[in-house]
Amino acid sequence: MTYTKEQYIDLINQALETYLYSVNDGQDIVVDAMRYSVRNGGKCVRPMLVLEFCRVCGGNVEDALPFACALEMIHTYSLIHDDLPCMDDDDMRRGKPSCHKQFGEAYALLAGDGLLTLAFETLTKAKNIDASDIVRAVQTLSERSGVSGMIGGQVIDLLSEDGEPDDALLRRIDRLKTGALIQASVRLGCIAAGVTDEKILKAADVYAQNIGLAFQIVDDILDVTSSTEALGKPVGSDEKNDKVTFVKLLGLEKCKALAEELTGNAVQALDDLPGDTKFLTDFAKALAVRKN
Amino acid sequence: MTYTKEQYIDLINQALETYLYSVNDGQDIVVDAMRYSVRNGGKCVRPMLVLEFCRVCGGNVEDALPFACALEMIHTYSLIHDDLPCMDDDDMRRGKPSCHKQFGEAYALLAGDGLLTLAFETLTKAKNIDASDIVRAVQTLSERSGVSGMIGGQVIDLLSEDGEPDDALLRRIDRLKTGALIQASVRLGCIAAGVTDEKILKAADVYAQNIGLAFQIVDDILDVTSSTEALGKPVGSDEKNDKVTFVKLLGLEKCKALAEELTGNAVQALDDLPGDTKFLTDFAKALAVRKN
C-alpha cells in the first residue's frame, strides 16, 4: 500500500492529537500552547520522511506514527525556542503570531520544554516495535537533536553572526541545524521497519544529507525571491539580520544550480533502497521547487 | 556493599563528566554552560536516590549511574530555565551567577535544551540493563518531568501568582514541581534493579512523596530563617516576589511540625523495602534539618 502526502498529513495530525493529551490538572494552557505551535500548518516534512522510509523498507506505517510525531514535536520545540526574544526574536511563524506572542514568553519557553520532553515519551508509545529498537530511536533522536546535532548547529550559527562565515562553515551549520533532524527522520523510519542493513542506512543518510542542504539553500533563495504573503513570515529577514546566506556567498543562480545538483544526488541514493521510491523522488524534487 | 553520601557524590560527578562529553565541533560554549550549571555544587539529591534505591533493591549501583546522571541533568535544566528573565529572573544560583548571567540568555536557553536532550541520550547508555527496562526509564522520566509532572507544576505555580492559593493548591504545585522528579528518581532506581513488585514500587513512591513535600516546606522555612550566605541565594525572595508559601499559610511552627511528620511517614514506608534502609532513613532526616 502506498500513501499520498495528504493521507500522511491526515495520519500524522490525528496521531499528534492523541499524543498531545490534555492533562486537566490546571496546567492546560501549556498544552494549548504546544498544540497551537504543532498544529500551525507545518509541512510535516520530518514525520512524512519517517513514515515513508518505514514503508519503503517494508515496515508498517501505523507502527511508525509515534516516531513520526516525536520528530514533529522536536522540530516544533526548536522553532518555539528559536523565535524567543533572546534568540531570533521573531513575532510571526507560518503567518500567525509566534508562540510567545500568543501565550507570553514564560509559557512559550515551557511549551518548548514540554514538546521536547513529550517527544521522548511518545517514542515509548510505539507498539509492535522491539524495545531494543525503541532504545535505538531514543538514542538516535537525542544525539541528532542535541549538542552534537541540531542544538550544536544553532550554537555555531549564533557564534558565526559576528564573523565572516564561508561556504564550509555555512554547510557545517546546516548539516547540524537542519540536516541532523532530517537524518534522524529517515533513520527512525528505518529503525521502525527493523532495518539493520548498513547499505540501506547509508543510502538513507545520503538522501537526508542532500535534501537537508537543498532545503536550507531553497530557504535562503525564498528569503530574497518570495513575498511575505507566500512565505508566511517576513522576507528579507536574512538581510535585515545581517545574516550570511548561501545566496550572499554564491549568488542566486549558483544556488539554484546547487539545489538542483543536491536533489539529483538525493534521488540517486534511493537506488539502494528496497521498495518503490517514487514518493521519495517526488518529495525531494518538490522540496527544491517549493514556494514556501 | 554500602556507600556514603561522599562516595555517591564522587561516583556521580565522575560519571557526569563522562556523559557531558565535548563535541569539539565549534559549539563547546554550550557544553561549557551545561557543565557550569551541572557541576555548580548541587546536593545531588535526585541521583543519590536513584543509586541508593537501586542498591537497596539488590541492583548494581554502577549500572544505575546513567539513570542517576539523567536525573541530575533534568533537574539542572529546570533550574537554568527557571532562572531566566522571563521566568523567575534570578541572578544567583548556589552562590554563583546563574547560567544566563554567566553565558548570556541565548546560550543558557540552549544549555537547558541540551541538558534535557542529553538526559534521554544518557539513559540509553545504560549497560547490563534490559532494553525493556531502559524504555520504562525513558517513559517514567519523560512523564514525570513533562507537562503532567514537573513542567505542569511550574505552569500551575506561574498561574497561581495572581490568585490566592490555599494549602491544597500549594501541595498540588509541590507534588508536580518538586515531587514528580523525586518520584522519578526512586522509580528509576527500582527499574535499574529490575524491580517489578508493586509493593516495593508503592513504598518507594510513598517515601518520595513525603520527602518531596518535606523538602519544599523546608525550602520555604529556610527562605525566612536562613542567611543569604548559608543559602547561596537571596533569602526573603518569596516575600519579595509576593509568593504564597507554606510558611505564610501555616506559620513557622506548624511548618516545622509538618516537615517532621512527613519525614516520619517517609521513614515508615521504608519497612516495605527489601534491603538495609539506614542510608535512606538518615537521608530523609538530614533533608528535614538541612541548612541550605
Coordinates of C-alpha atoms in Angstrom, one line a residue:
Chain A
M1 CA 0.0 0.0 0.0
T2 CA 1.2 3.5 -0.9
Y3 CA 0.2 6.8 0.6
T4 CA -0.2 10.3 -0.7
K5 CA 1.2 13.3 1.1
E6 CA -2.4 14.3 2.1
Q7 CA -3.0 10.8 3.5
Y8 CA 0.2 11.0 5.5
I9 CA -0.6 14.5 6.8
D10 CA -4.0 13.3 8.0
L11 CA -2.5 10.3 9.8
I12 CA 0.2 12.5 11.4
N13 CA -2.3 15.1 12.6
Q14 CA -4.7 12.5 14.0
A15 CA -1.8 10.9 15.9
L16 CA -0.4 14.2 17.1
E17 CA -3.8 15.0 18.6
T18 CA -3.7 11.6 20.5
Y19 CA -0.2 12.2 21.9
L20 CA -0.8 15.9 22.8
Y21 CA -3.1 14.7 25.5
S22 CA -4.8 17.0 27.9
V23 CA -3.7 16.8 31.5
N24 CA -6.7 18.5 33.1
D25 CA -4.8 19.3 36.2
G26 CA -4.9 23.1 35.9
Q27 CA -1.9 23.4 33.5
D28 CA -3.7 23.0 30.2
I29 CA -2.5 26.5 29.0
V30 CA 0.9 24.9 28.3
V31 CA -0.7 22.0 26.3
D32 CA -2.7 24.7 24.4
A33 CA 0.5 26.5 23.5
M34 CA 2.1 23.2 22.5
R35 CA -0.9 22.3 20.3
Y36 CA -1.0 25.9 18.8
S37 CA 2.5 25.5 17.5
V38 CA 2.4 21.9 16.5
R39 CA -0.8 22.3 14.5
N40 CA 0.2 25.6 13.0
G41 CA 0.1 24.4 9.4
G42 CA 3.6 22.9 9.2
K43 CA 4.7 21.0 6.1
C44 CA 5.2 17.8 8.2
V45 CA 8.5 17.1 6.2
R46 CA 10.2 15.2 9.0
P47 CA 7.3 13.0 10.1
M48 CA 6.5 12.2 6.5
L49 CA 10.0 11.1 5.9
V50 CA 9.8 8.8 9.0
L51 CA 6.6 7.1 7.6
E52 CA 7.7 6.8 4.0
F53 CA 11.2 5.4 4.9
C54 CA 9.4 2.9 7.2
R55 CA 7.1 1.9 4.3
V56 CA 9.8 1.7 1.7
C57 CA 11.9 -0.5 4.0
G58 CA 8.9 -2.9 4.5
G59 CA 7.7 -1.7 7.8
N60 CA 4.1 -0.9 9.0
V61 CA 3.4 2.8 8.6
E62 CA 0.9 2.9 11.6
D63 CA 3.6 1.4 13.9
A64 CA 5.9 4.3 12.9
L65 CA 3.5 7.0 13.9
P66 CA 4.9 7.6 17.4
F67 CA 8.3 8.1 15.9
A68 CA 6.9 10.4 13.3
C69 CA 5.1 12.5 15.9
A70 CA 8.2 12.7 18.0
L71 CA 10.1 14.3 15.1
E72 CA 7.4 16.9 14.6
M73 CA 7.5 17.7 18.3
I74 CA 11.3 18.2 18.4
H75 CA 11.1 20.3 15.2
T76 CA 8.3 22.5 16.7
Y77 CA 10.0 23.0 20.1
S78 CA 13.1 24.2 18.2
L79 CA 11.0 26.7 16.3
I80 CA 9.3 28.0 19.5
H81 CA 12.6 28.5 21.3
D82 CA 14.3 30.0 18.2
D83 CA 11.5 32.6 17.9
L84 CA 12.0 33.8 21.5
P85 CA 13.3 37.3 22.1
C86 CA 16.7 36.1 23.4
M87 CA 17.2 34.2 20.1
D88 CA 15.8 35.3 16.7
D89 CA 13.1 37.5 18.3
D90 CA 10.5 36.6 15.5
D91 CA 6.9 37.7 16.0
M92 CA 5.5 35.7 13.2
R93 CA 5.6 32.0 12.3
R94 CA 3.8 30.5 9.4
G95 CA 1.6 33.6 9.0
K96 CA 0.4 33.6 12.6
P97 CA 1.8 35.1 15.9
S98 CA 4.7 33.1 17.2
C99 CA 4.1 31.1 20.4
H100 CA 5.5 33.7 22.8
K101 CA 3.5 36.5 21.0
Q102 CA 0.3 34.4 21.6
F103 CA 1.0 32.9 25.0
G104 CA 3.8 35.0 26.6
E105 CA 7.4 34.2 26.9
A106 CA 7.2 32.0 30.1
Y107 CA 4.6 29.7 28.6
A108 CA 6.4 29.6 25.3
L109 CA 9.6 28.5 27.0
L110 CA 7.7 25.8 28.9
A111 CA 5.7 24.7 25.8
G112 CA 9.1 24.1 24.1
D113 CA 10.4 22.2 27.1
G114 CA 7.1 20.3 27.2
L115 CA 7.3 19.3 23.5
L116 CA 10.9 18.2 23.8
T117 CA 10.0 16.0 26.8
L118 CA 6.9 14.7 25.2
A119 CA 8.8 13.7 22.1
F120 CA 10.7 11.1 24.1
E121 CA 7.6 10.0 26.0
T122 CA 5.9 9.5 22.6
L123 CA 8.7 7.3 21.3
T124 CA 8.0 4.9 24.1
K125 CA 4.4 4.6 23.0
A126 CA 5.4 2.6 19.9
K127 CA 3.6 -0.7 19.5
N128 CA 4.9 -3.8 17.7
I129 CA 8.4 -2.4 17.8
D130 CA 11.1 -4.2 19.8
A131 CA 12.3 -2.5 23.0
S132 CA 15.8 -2.5 21.6
D133 CA 14.7 -0.6 18.5
I134 CA 12.8 1.9 20.7
V135 CA 16.1 2.4 22.6
R136 CA 17.9 2.9 19.3
A137 CA 15.3 5.5 18.4
V138 CA 15.7 7.4 21.7
Q139 CA 19.5 7.3 21.1
T140 CA 19.3 8.5 17.5
L141 CA 16.8 11.2 18.2
S142 CA 18.6 12.6 21.3
E143 CA 22.0 12.5 19.5
R144 CA 20.8 14.2 16.4
S145 CA 18.8 16.9 18.2
G146 CA 21.3 17.6 21.0
V147 CA 24.5 19.5 21.3
S148 CA 26.2 17.3 18.6
G149 CA 23.3 17.9 16.3
M150 CA 20.6 20.5 16.0
I151 CA 21.4 22.4 19.1
G152 CA 25.1 22.4 18.2
G153 CA 24.2 23.9 14.8
Q154 CA 22.1 26.6 16.5
V155 CA 25.1 27.5 18.7
I156 CA 27.6 27.7 15.8
D157 CA 25.1 29.8 13.9
L158 CA 24.8 32.2 16.9
L159 CA 28.6 32.3 17.2
S160 CA 29.1 33.0 13.4
E161 CA 26.9 36.1 13.5
D162 CA 29.9 38.2 14.5
G163 CA 32.3 36.7 11.9
E164 CA 32.6 36.2 8.2
P165 CA 31.4 32.7 7.6
D166 CA 32.4 30.9 4.4
D167 CA 30.8 28.2 2.4
A168 CA 32.3 25.4 4.5
L169 CA 31.0 27.0 7.8
L170 CA 27.5 27.5 6.3
R171 CA 27.5 23.9 5.2
R172 CA 28.5 22.8 8.7
I173 CA 25.8 24.9 10.4
D174 CA 23.2 23.5 8.0
R175 CA 24.4 19.9 8.4
L176 CA 23.8 20.2 12.2
K177 CA 20.9 22.8 12.4
T178 CA 18.6 21.4 9.7
G179 CA 20.4 18.3 8.4
A180 CA 20.7 16.4 11.7
L181 CA 16.9 16.3 12.3
I182 CA 16.2 15.2 8.7
Q183 CA 18.8 12.5 9.2
A184 CA 17.1 11.4 12.4
S185 CA 13.8 11.3 10.5
V186 CA 15.0 8.8 7.8
R187 CA 16.9 6.8 10.4
L188 CA 13.8 6.5 12.7
G189 CA 11.8 5.3 9.6
C190 CA 14.4 2.6 9.0
I191 CA 14.5 1.7 12.7
A192 CA 10.7 1.4 12.8
A193 CA 11.0 -1.1 9.9
G194 CA 13.7 -3.0 11.8
V195 CA 16.4 -2.2 9.2
T196 CA 19.9 -3.1 10.2
D197 CA 21.5 -3.4 6.7
E198 CA 24.3 -0.8 6.6
K199 CA 23.9 -0.3 2.9
I200 CA 20.3 0.8 3.3
L201 CA 21.1 3.0 6.3
K202 CA 23.9 4.6 4.3
A203 CA 21.6 5.3 1.4
A204 CA 19.0 6.9 3.7
D205 CA 21.8 9.1 5.2
V206 CA 22.9 10.3 1.8
Y207 CA 19.4 11.1 0.8
A208 CA 18.8 13.0 4.1
Q209 CA 22.1 14.9 3.8
N210 CA 21.4 16.1 0.3
I211 CA 17.7 17.1 0.8
G212 CA 18.7 18.7 4.1
L213 CA 21.2 21.0 2.5
A214 CA 19.0 21.7 -0.6
F215 CA 16.2 22.6 1.8
Q216 CA 18.3 25.3 3.5
I217 CA 19.6 26.7 0.2
V218 CA 16.0 26.9 -1.0
D219 CA 15.1 28.7 2.2
D220 CA 17.8 31.2 1.5
I221 CA 16.6 31.7 -2.0
L222 CA 13.0 32.2 -0.9
D223 CA 14.1 34.8 1.6
V224 CA 15.1 37.0 -1.3
T225 CA 12.7 35.9 -4.1
S226 CA 9.4 35.2 -2.3
S227 CA 6.8 37.5 -0.8
T228 CA 5.8 37.7 2.9
E229 CA 2.4 36.5 2.0
A230 CA 3.6 33.4 0.2
L231 CA 6.2 32.6 2.8
G232 CA 4.0 33.3 5.9
K233 CA 7.0 35.1 7.5
P234 CA 8.8 38.4 6.6
V235 CA 11.0 38.1 3.6
G236 CA 14.3 39.8 3.6
S237 CA 14.9 38.9 7.3
D238 CA 18.3 37.4 6.5
E239 CA 19.3 40.8 5.0
K240 CA 17.8 42.6 8.0
N241 CA 19.6 40.4 10.5
D242 CA 22.9 40.8 8.5
K243 CA 22.9 37.0 8.1
V244 CA 25.4 35.4 5.8
T245 CA 23.5 33.0 3.5
F246 CA 24.3 30.7 0.6
V247 CA 22.7 33.3 -1.7
K248 CA 25.0 36.0 -0.5
L249 CA 28.1 33.8 -0.8
L250 CA 27.3 32.1 -4.1
G251 CA 24.7 34.3 -5.8
L252 CA 21.2 33.3 -6.8
E253 CA 22.0 31.4 -10.0
K254 CA 24.7 29.2 -8.4
C255 CA 22.3 28.5 -5.5
K256 CA 19.6 27.3 -7.8
A257 CA 22.1 25.1 -9.6
L258 CA 23.4 23.7 -6.4
A259 CA 19.9 22.9 -5.0
E260 CA 19.3 21.0 -8.3
E261 CA 22.5 19.1 -8.0
L262 CA 21.8 18.1 -4.4
T263 CA 18.3 17.0 -5.3
G264 CA 19.8 14.8 -8.0
N265 CA 22.3 13.3 -5.5
A266 CA 19.4 12.5 -3.2
V267 CA 17.3 10.8 -5.9
Q268 CA 20.3 8.8 -7.0
A269 CA 20.9 7.5 -3.4
L270 CA 17.4 6.0 -3.5
D271 CA 18.6 3.2 -5.9
D272 CA 19.9 1.4 -2.8
L273 CA 16.5 1.2 -1.1
P274 CA 14.5 -1.9 -1.3
G275 CA 11.0 -0.6 -2.1
D276 CA 9.3 1.7 -4.6
T277 CA 10.9 5.1 -4.2
K278 CA 8.6 7.2 -6.4
F279 CA 7.2 9.2 -3.4
L280 CA 10.7 10.0 -2.1
T281 CA 11.8 11.1 -5.6
D282 CA 8.9 13.4 -6.0
F283 CA 9.3 14.6 -2.4
A284 CA 12.9 15.6 -3.0
K285 CA 12.0 17.4 -6.2
A286 CA 9.0 19.2 -4.7
L287 CA 11.2 20.5 -1.8
A288 CA 13.6 22.0 -4.3
V289 CA 10.9 23.9 -6.2
R290 CA 8.6 24.8 -3.2
K291 CA 7.3 28.4 -2.8
N292 CA 7.1 28.5 1.0
Chain B
M1 CA 28.4 -3.1 49.9
T2 CA 27.1 0.2 51.2
Y3 CA 28.1 3.7 50.1
T4 CA 28.4 7.0 52.0
K5 CA 27.0 10.3 50.6
E6 CA 30.5 11.4 49.7
Q7 CA 31.2 8.2 47.8
Y8 CA 28.0 8.6 45.9
I9 CA 28.7 12.2 45.0
D10 CA 32.2 11.2 43.7
L11 CA 30.7 8.5 41.6
I12 CA 28.0 10.8 40.2
N13 CA 30.5 13.6 39.4
Q14 CA 32.8 11.3 37.6
A15 CA 30.0 9.8 35.6
L16 CA 28.6 13.3 34.8
E17 CA 32.0 14.3 33.4
T18 CA 31.9 11.3 31.1
Y19 CA 28.4 11.9 29.8
L20 CA 28.9 15.7 29.4
Y21 CA 31.2 14.9 26.5
S22 CA 32.9 17.6 24.5
V23 CA 31.8 17.8 20.9
N24 CA 34.7 19.8 19.6
D25 CA 32.9 20.9 16.5
G26 CA 32.8 24.6 17.4
Q27 CA 29.8 24.6 19.8
D28 CA 31.7 23.8 23.0
I29 CA 30.5 27.0 24.7
V30 CA 27.1 25.4 25.2
V31 CA 28.7 22.3 26.7
D32 CA 30.7 24.6 29.0
A33 CA 27.4 26.3 30.1
M34 CA 25.9 22.9 30.7
R35 CA 28.9 21.7 32.7
Y36 CA 29.0 25.1 34.6
S37 CA 25.4 24.5 35.9
V38 CA 25.6 20.8 36.4
R39 CA 28.8 20.9 38.4
N40 CA 27.8 24.0 40.4
G41 CA 27.9 22.3 43.8
G42 CA 24.4 20.8 43.7
K43 CA 23.4 18.4 46.5
C44 CA 22.8 15.5 44.1
V45 CA 19.6 14.6 46.0
R46 CA 18.0 13.0 42.9
P47 CA 20.9 11.0 41.5
M48 CA 21.7 9.7 45.0
L49 CA 18.2 8.5 45.4
V50 CA 18.5 6.6 42.1
L51 CA 21.7 4.9 43.2
E52 CA 20.6 4.0 46.8
F53 CA 17.1 2.7 45.7
C54 CA 18.9 0.6 43.1
R55 CA 21.3 -0.7 45.8
V56 CA 18.6 -1.4 48.4
C57 CA 16.6 -3.3 45.8
G58 CA 19.5 -5.5 45.0
G59 CA 20.8 -3.8 41.9
N60 CA 24.3 -2.9 40.8
V61 CA 25.0 0.8 41.7
E62 CA 27.4 1.3 38.8
D63 CA 24.8 0.1 36.3
A64 CA 22.4 2.8 37.6
L65 CA 24.8 5.7 37.0
P66 CA 23.4 6.7 33.6
F67 CA 19.9 6.9 35.2
A68 CA 21.3 8.9 38.1
C69 CA 23.1 11.4 35.8
A70 CA 20.0 11.8 33.7
L71 CA 18.0 12.9 36.8
E72 CA 20.7 15.5 37.6
M73 CA 20.6 16.8 34.1
I74 CA 16.8 17.2 34.1
H75 CA 17.0 18.9 37.5
T76 CA 19.7 21.2 36.3
Y77 CA 18.0 22.2 33.0
S78 CA 14.9 23.1 35.0
L79 CA 16.9 25.4 37.2
I80 CA 18.6 27.1 34.2
H81 CA 15.3 27.7 32.5
D82 CA 13.6 28.8 35.8
D83 CA 16.3 31.4 36.4
L84 CA 15.8 33.0 33.0
P85 CA 14.5 36.6 32.9
C86 CA 11.1 35.5 31.5
M87 CA 10.6 33.1 34.5
D88 CA 12.0 33.9 38.0
D89 CA 14.7 36.2 36.8
D90 CA 17.3 35.0 39.3
D91 CA 20.8 36.3 39.0
M92 CA 22.3 33.9 41.6
R93 CA 22.2 30.2 41.9
R94 CA 24.1 28.3 44.6
G95 CA 26.2 31.3 45.4
K96 CA 27.4 31.9 41.8
P97 CA 26.0 33.8 38.8
S98 CA 23.1 31.9 37.3
C99 CA 23.8 30.4 33.8
H100 CA 22.3 33.3 31.8
K101 CA 24.3 35.8 33.9
Q102 CA 27.5 33.9 33.1
F103 CA 26.9 32.9 29.5
G104 CA 24.0 35.1 28.2
E105 CA 20.4 34.2 27.7
A106 CA 20.6 32.5 24.3
Y107 CA 23.3 30.1 25.5
A108 CA 21.5 29.5 28.8
L109 CA 18.3 28.6 26.9
L110 CA 20.3 26.2 24.6
A111 CA 22.2 24.8 27.5
G112 CA 18.9 23.9 29.2
D113 CA 17.6 22.3 26.0
G114 CA 20.9 20.5 25.6
L115 CA 20.8 19.0 29.1
L116 CA 17.2 18.0 28.7
T117 CA 18.1 16.2 25.5
L118 CA 21.3 14.7 26.9
A119 CA 19.3 13.2 29.8
F120 CA 17.5 10.9 27.4
E121 CA 20.6 10.1 25.4
T122 CA 22.3 9.2 28.7
L123 CA 19.5 6.8 29.7
T124 CA 20.3 4.8 26.6
K125 CA 24.0 4.4 27.7
A126 CA 22.9 2.1 30.5
K127 CA 24.8 -1.3 30.4
N128 CA 23.5 -4.6 31.8
I129 CA 20.0 -3.3 31.9
D130 CA 17.3 -4.8 29.7
A131 CA 16.2 -2.7 26.8
S132 CA 12.6 -3.0 28.1
D133 CA 13.7 -1.5 31.4
I134 CA 15.5 1.3 29.6
V135 CA 12.3 2.0 27.8
R136 CA 10.5 2.0 31.1
A137 CA 13.1 4.5 32.4
V138 CA 12.5 6.8 29.3
Q139 CA 8.8 6.6 29.9
T140 CA 9.0 7.3 33.6
L141 CA 11.4 10.2 33.3
S142 CA 9.6 11.9 30.4
E143 CA 6.2 11.5 32.1
R144 CA 7.4 12.9 35.5
S145 CA 9.4 15.7 34.1
G146 CA 6.8 16.8 31.4
V147 CA 3.5 18.6 31.4
S148 CA 1.9 16.1 33.7
G149 CA 4.8 16.4 36.1
M150 CA 7.5 19.0 36.7
I151 CA 6.6 21.3 33.9
G152 CA 3.0 21.1 34.8
G153 CA 3.8 22.2 38.4
Q154 CA 5.8 25.1 37.0
V155 CA 2.8 26.2 35.0
I156 CA 0.3 26.0 37.9
D157 CA 2.8 27.9 40.0
L158 CA 3.0 30.7 37.4
L159 CA -0.8 30.8 37.1
S160 CA -1.2 30.9 40.9
E161 CA 0.9 34.0 41.2
D162 CA -2.2 36.2 40.6
G163 CA -4.5 34.3 42.9
E164 CA -4.8 33.3 46.5
P165 CA -3.5 29.8 46.6
D166 CA -4.6 27.6 49.6
D167 CA -2.9 24.6 51.2
A168 CA -4.3 22.2 48.7
L169 CA -3.1 24.1 45.7
L170 CA 0.4 24.5 47.2
R171 CA 0.5 20.8 47.8
R172 CA -0.5 20.1 44.2
I173 CA 2.2 22.5 42.9
D174 CA 4.8 20.9 45.0
R175 CA 3.6 17.3 44.1
L176 CA 4.3 18.2 40.5
K177 CA 7.1 20.8 40.6
T178 CA 9.4 19.1 43.1
G179 CA 7.7 15.8 43.9
A180 CA 7.4 14.4 40.4
L181 CA 11.2 14.4 39.8
I182 CA 11.9 12.9 43.2
Q183 CA 9.4 10.2 42.4
A184 CA 11.1 9.6 39.1
S185 CA 14.4 9.2 40.9
V186 CA 13.3 6.5 43.3
R187 CA 11.4 4.8 40.4
L188 CA 14.4 4.8 38.1
G189 CA 16.5 3.3 41.0
C190 CA 13.9 0.5 41.3
I191 CA 13.9 0.0 37.5
A192 CA 17.7 -0.2 37.4
A193 CA 17.4 -3.0 39.9
G194 CA 14.8 -4.8 37.8
V195 CA 12.0 -4.4 40.4
T196 CA 8.5 -5.2 39.3
D197 CA 7.0 -6.0 42.7
E198 CA 4.1 -3.5 43.2
K199 CA 4.5 -3.4 46.9
I200 CA 8.1 -2.2 46.7
L201 CA 7.3 0.4 44.0
K202 CA 4.4 1.7 46.1
A203 CA 6.7 2.0 49.2
A204 CA 9.3 3.9 47.1
D205 CA 6.5 6.2 45.9
V206 CA 5.3 7.0 49.4
Y207 CA 8.9 7.7 50.5
A208 CA 9.3 10.0 47.5
Q209 CA 6.0 11.8 48.0
N210 CA 6.8 12.5 51.7
I211 CA 10.4 13.7 51.3
G212 CA 9.4 15.7 48.3
L213 CA 6.8 17.7 50.2
A214 CA 9.1 18.0 53.3
F215 CA 11.8 19.2 51.0
Q216 CA 9.7 22.1 49.7
I217 CA 8.4 23.0 53.2
V218 CA 12.0 23.2 54.5
D219 CA 12.8 25.4 51.5
D220 CA 10.1 27.8 52.5
I221 CA 11.3 27.7 56.1
L222 CA 14.9 28.5 55.1
D223 CA 13.7 31.4 52.9
V224 CA 12.7 33.2 56.1
T225 CA 15.1 31.8 58.7
S226 CA 18.4 31.4 56.9
S227 CA 21.0 33.9 55.6
T228 CA 21.9 34.6 52.0
E229 CA 25.4 33.3 52.8
A230 CA 24.3 30.0 54.1
L231 CA 21.7 29.5 51.4
G232 CA 23.8 30.6 48.4
K233 CA 20.8 32.6 47.1
P234 CA 19.0 35.6 48.4
V235 CA 16.7 34.9 51.4
G236 CA 13.4 36.6 51.5
S237 CA 12.9 36.1 47.8
D238 CA 9.4 34.6 48.4
E239 CA 8.4 37.7 50.3
K240 CA 9.9 39.9 47.6
N241 CA 8.1 38.0 44.8
D242 CA 4.9 38.1 46.8
K243 CA 4.8 34.3 46.7
V244 CA 2.4 32.3 48.8
T245 CA 4.4 29.7 50.8
F246 CA 3.6 27.0 53.3
V247 CA 5.2 29.3 56.0
K248 CA 2.8 32.1 55.1
L249 CA -0.3 29.8 55.1
L250 CA 0.6 27.7 58.2
G251 CA 3.1 29.7 60.2
L252 CA 6.7 28.7 61.0
E253 CA 5.9 26.3 63.9
K254 CA 3.2 24.3 62.1
C255 CA 5.6 24.0 59.1
K256 CA 8.3 22.6 61.2
A257 CA 5.9 20.1 62.7
L258 CA 4.6 19.1 59.3
A259 CA 8.1 18.6 57.9
E260 CA 8.8 16.3 60.8
E261 CA 5.6 14.4 60.3
L262 CA 6.3 13.9 56.6
T263 CA 9.8 12.7 57.3
G264 CA 8.3 10.2 59.8
N265 CA 5.9 8.9 57.1
A266 CA 8.8 8.6 54.6
V267 CA 10.9 6.5 57.1
Q268 CA 8.0 4.3 57.9
A269 CA 7.4 3.5 54.2
L270 CA 10.9 2.0 54.1
D271 CA 9.8 -1.0 56.1
D272 CA 8.5 -2.5 52.8
L273 CA 11.9 -2.3 51.0
P274 CA 14.0 -5.5 50.8
G275 CA 17.4 -4.2 51.8
D276 CA 19.1 -2.2 54.6
T277 CA 17.4 1.2 54.7
K278 CA 19.7 3.1 57.1
F279 CA 21.0 5.4 54.4
L280 CA 17.5 6.3 53.3
T281 CA 16.4 6.9 56.9
D282 CA 19.3 9.2 57.6
F283 CA 18.8 10.9 54.2
A284 CA 15.2 11.8 54.9
K285 CA 16.1 13.1 58.3
A286 CA 19.0 15.1 57.1
L287 CA 16.9 16.8 54.4
A288 CA 14.5 17.9 57.1
V289 CA 17.1 19.6 59.2
R290 CA 19.3 20.9 56.3
K291 CA 20.6 24.5 56.5
N292 CA 20.8 25.1 52.7

